[in-house]
Amino acid sequence: MTWWPSCWYAELRKAVLSPLVLLAAAGAVFAAVAMGLYGYRNAYRHVRDDAPVTYIDEPAGALWAAAQQSGTFVGLIVAAALAGALYAVECESGMWPSLLVSRPGRARMIALKAAVALLLTAAFTVVLAAVLLVAGWTAAGMTGFATSDGPGWGPAALALARSLVIQALFVAVAFAAASLTRRTLGTLAGVLGPVVVLAPLVGIEGITALHPQTWVAAWLRLPEEAQYSLYLWTREPSPGTGAPGVEALVALAAVHIGVLALAARGDRLLRPTD
């Protein structure tokens, strides 16, 4: 077990220095800030001082907003990039079987990579909160727009905890896609593609309550009026009506973990027939 701390450091370093992760994180932050400022501008123009997007000029409100972003499409982009950089790129380059020889324990290695990915998605939320807060301060200073009181630290902490559950789901989905495609671009397409393609189905009567995107919206308690300003996620109004609870999200994550385990079973340097 002496190699375990060095593995943590190696995986963290690999993810933090990965151009794919840096580019995805920068793009995710840009998208979140752009949505936030656009929403703030609309709230200012229509004198909507109670709009949720105006909460980003307060520390607790910025953390609450960052949790909404990390639990929806912005967070999904980061999770997909992390899975691609930590797992898919090693499969793509042929280094993954060699790592299993020098660091035995396939399940432990994948669990380590997934834990690092989840840790970094949580860190991304904190960084995003700081960036949104600066953007909120800038917007408030330029407009002089007086906002109403936003959520306190209690609701912000609850939103952050709920977002971490969704981020864990995103990591499971991303690593399952990486294990199936064994390609970086395939991982991104496998994670982001179904969300984009299946989004229009949310509005079909009879399907809404059974759609995974509705489950996510219901668990995060996404405010309808903040759509496309504090989060990018397709859903119908009142997503909690008739929608399964966290059990459905856990079951969905378990399915993807099972897919990951099955797809990675043959990972070894030498097979018995060699």
Short mmCIF file of N, CA, C and O in Angstrom, two decimals, residues 52 54-67 129 132-133 150-153 156 230:
data_model
loop_
_atom_site.label_atom_id
_atom_site.label_comp_id
_atom_site.label_asym_id
_atom_site.label_seq_id
_atom_site.Cartn_x
_atom_site.Cartn_y
_atom_site.Cartn_z
N PRO A 52 -33.57 34.73 -9.29
CA PRO A 52 -32.50 33.96 -8.65
C PRO A 52 -31.10 34.32 -9.14
O PRO A 52 -30.13 34.22 -8.39
N THR A 54 -29.83 37.09 -9.62
CA THR A 54 -29.26 38.25 -8.93
C THR A 54 -28.61 37.88 -7.61
O THR A 54 -27.94 38.70 -6.99
N TYR A 55 -28.78 36.64 -7.18
CA TYR A 55 -28.19 36.20 -5.91
C TYR A 55 -26.68 36.04 -6.00
O TYR A 55 -26.02 35.89 -4.97
N ILE A 56 -26.12 36.04 -7.22
CA ILE A 56 -24.69 35.76 -7.35
C ILE A 56 -23.82 36.89 -6.83
O ILE A 56 -22.59 36.74 -6.77
N ASP A 57 -24.41 38.03 -6.44
CA ASP A 57 -23.58 39.08 -5.87
C ASP A 57 -23.40 38.92 -4.36
O ASP A 57 -22.85 39.79 -3.70
N GLU A 58 -23.86 37.77 -3.82
CA GLU A 58 -23.65 37.43 -2.42
C GLU A 58 -22.89 36.12 -2.34
O GLU A 58 -23.08 35.23 -3.18
N PRO A 59 -22.00 35.94 -1.36
CA PRO A 59 -21.21 34.70 -1.28
C PRO A 59 -22.07 33.44 -1.21
O PRO A 59 -21.83 32.48 -1.96
N ALA A 60 -23.10 33.43 -0.35
CA ALA A 60 -23.95 32.24 -0.25
C ALA A 60 -24.74 32.03 -1.53
O ALA A 60 -24.91 30.90 -1.99
N GLY A 61 -25.21 33.11 -2.13
CA GLY A 61 -25.95 33.00 -3.38
C GLY A 61 -25.09 32.49 -4.52
O GLY A 61 -25.54 31.71 -5.35
N ALA A 62 -23.81 32.92 -4.55
CA ALA A 62 -22.90 32.45 -5.59
C ALA A 62 -22.62 30.95 -5.42
O ALA A 62 -22.55 30.22 -6.42
N LEU A 63 -22.47 30.49 -4.18
CA LEU A 63 -22.27 29.06 -3.95
C LEU A 63 -23.50 28.26 -4.34
O LEU A 63 -23.40 27.19 -4.94
N TRP A 64 -24.67 28.78 -4.01
CA TRP A 64 -25.93 28.14 -4.39
C TRP A 64 -26.04 28.03 -5.91
O TRP A 64 -26.41 26.99 -6.45
N ALA A 65 -25.70 29.12 -6.61
CA ALA A 65 -25.76 29.12 -8.06
C ALA A 65 -24.74 28.15 -8.66
O ALA A 65 -25.04 27.44 -9.62
N ALA A 66 -23.54 28.11 -8.10
CA ALA A 66 -22.50 27.21 -8.59
C ALA A 66 -22.92 25.75 -8.42
O ALA A 66 -22.62 24.90 -9.27
N ALA A 67 -23.62 25.47 -7.33
CA ALA A 67 -24.11 24.10 -7.11
C ALA A 67 -25.12 23.72 -8.17
O ALA A 67 -25.13 22.58 -8.66
N ALA A 129 -18.01 29.10 -7.89
CA ALA A 129 -18.70 30.01 -6.97
C ALA A 129 -17.93 31.32 -6.82
O ALA A 129 -18.52 32.41 -6.82
N LEU A 132 -18.33 33.30 -10.09
CA LEU A 132 -19.68 33.88 -10.18
C LEU A 132 -19.85 35.05 -9.22
O LEU A 132 -20.54 36.03 -9.53
N LEU A 133 -19.23 34.93 -8.04
CA LEU A 133 -19.32 36.02 -7.08
C LEU A 133 -18.66 37.29 -7.61
O LEU A 133 -19.21 38.39 -7.50
N GLY A 150 -30.81 36.87 -0.97
CA GLY A 150 -30.72 35.57 -1.59
C GLY A 150 -30.72 34.46 -0.55
O GLY A 150 -30.96 34.69 0.64
N PRO A 151 -30.46 33.24 -0.97
CA PRO A 151 -30.43 32.12 -0.03
C PRO A 151 -29.29 32.27 0.96
O PRO A 151 -28.22 32.79 0.62
N GLY A 152 -29.51 31.84 2.18
CA GLY A 152 -28.46 31.88 3.19
C GLY A 152 -27.51 30.72 3.03
O GLY A 152 -27.58 29.94 2.08
N TRP A 153 -26.61 30.57 4.01
CA TRP A 153 -25.63 29.51 3.94
C TRP A 153 -26.25 28.12 4.09
O TRP A 153 -25.74 27.14 3.54
N ALA A 156 -27.63 27.13 0.74
CA ALA A 156 -26.48 26.96 -0.16
C ALA A 156 -25.77 25.65 0.12
O ALA A 156 -25.38 24.93 -0.82
N LEU A 230 -29.10 30.29 -14.52
CA LEU A 230 -28.30 29.66 -13.46
C LEU A 230 -28.08 28.18 -13.70
O LEU A 230 -27.39 27.53 -12.93
#
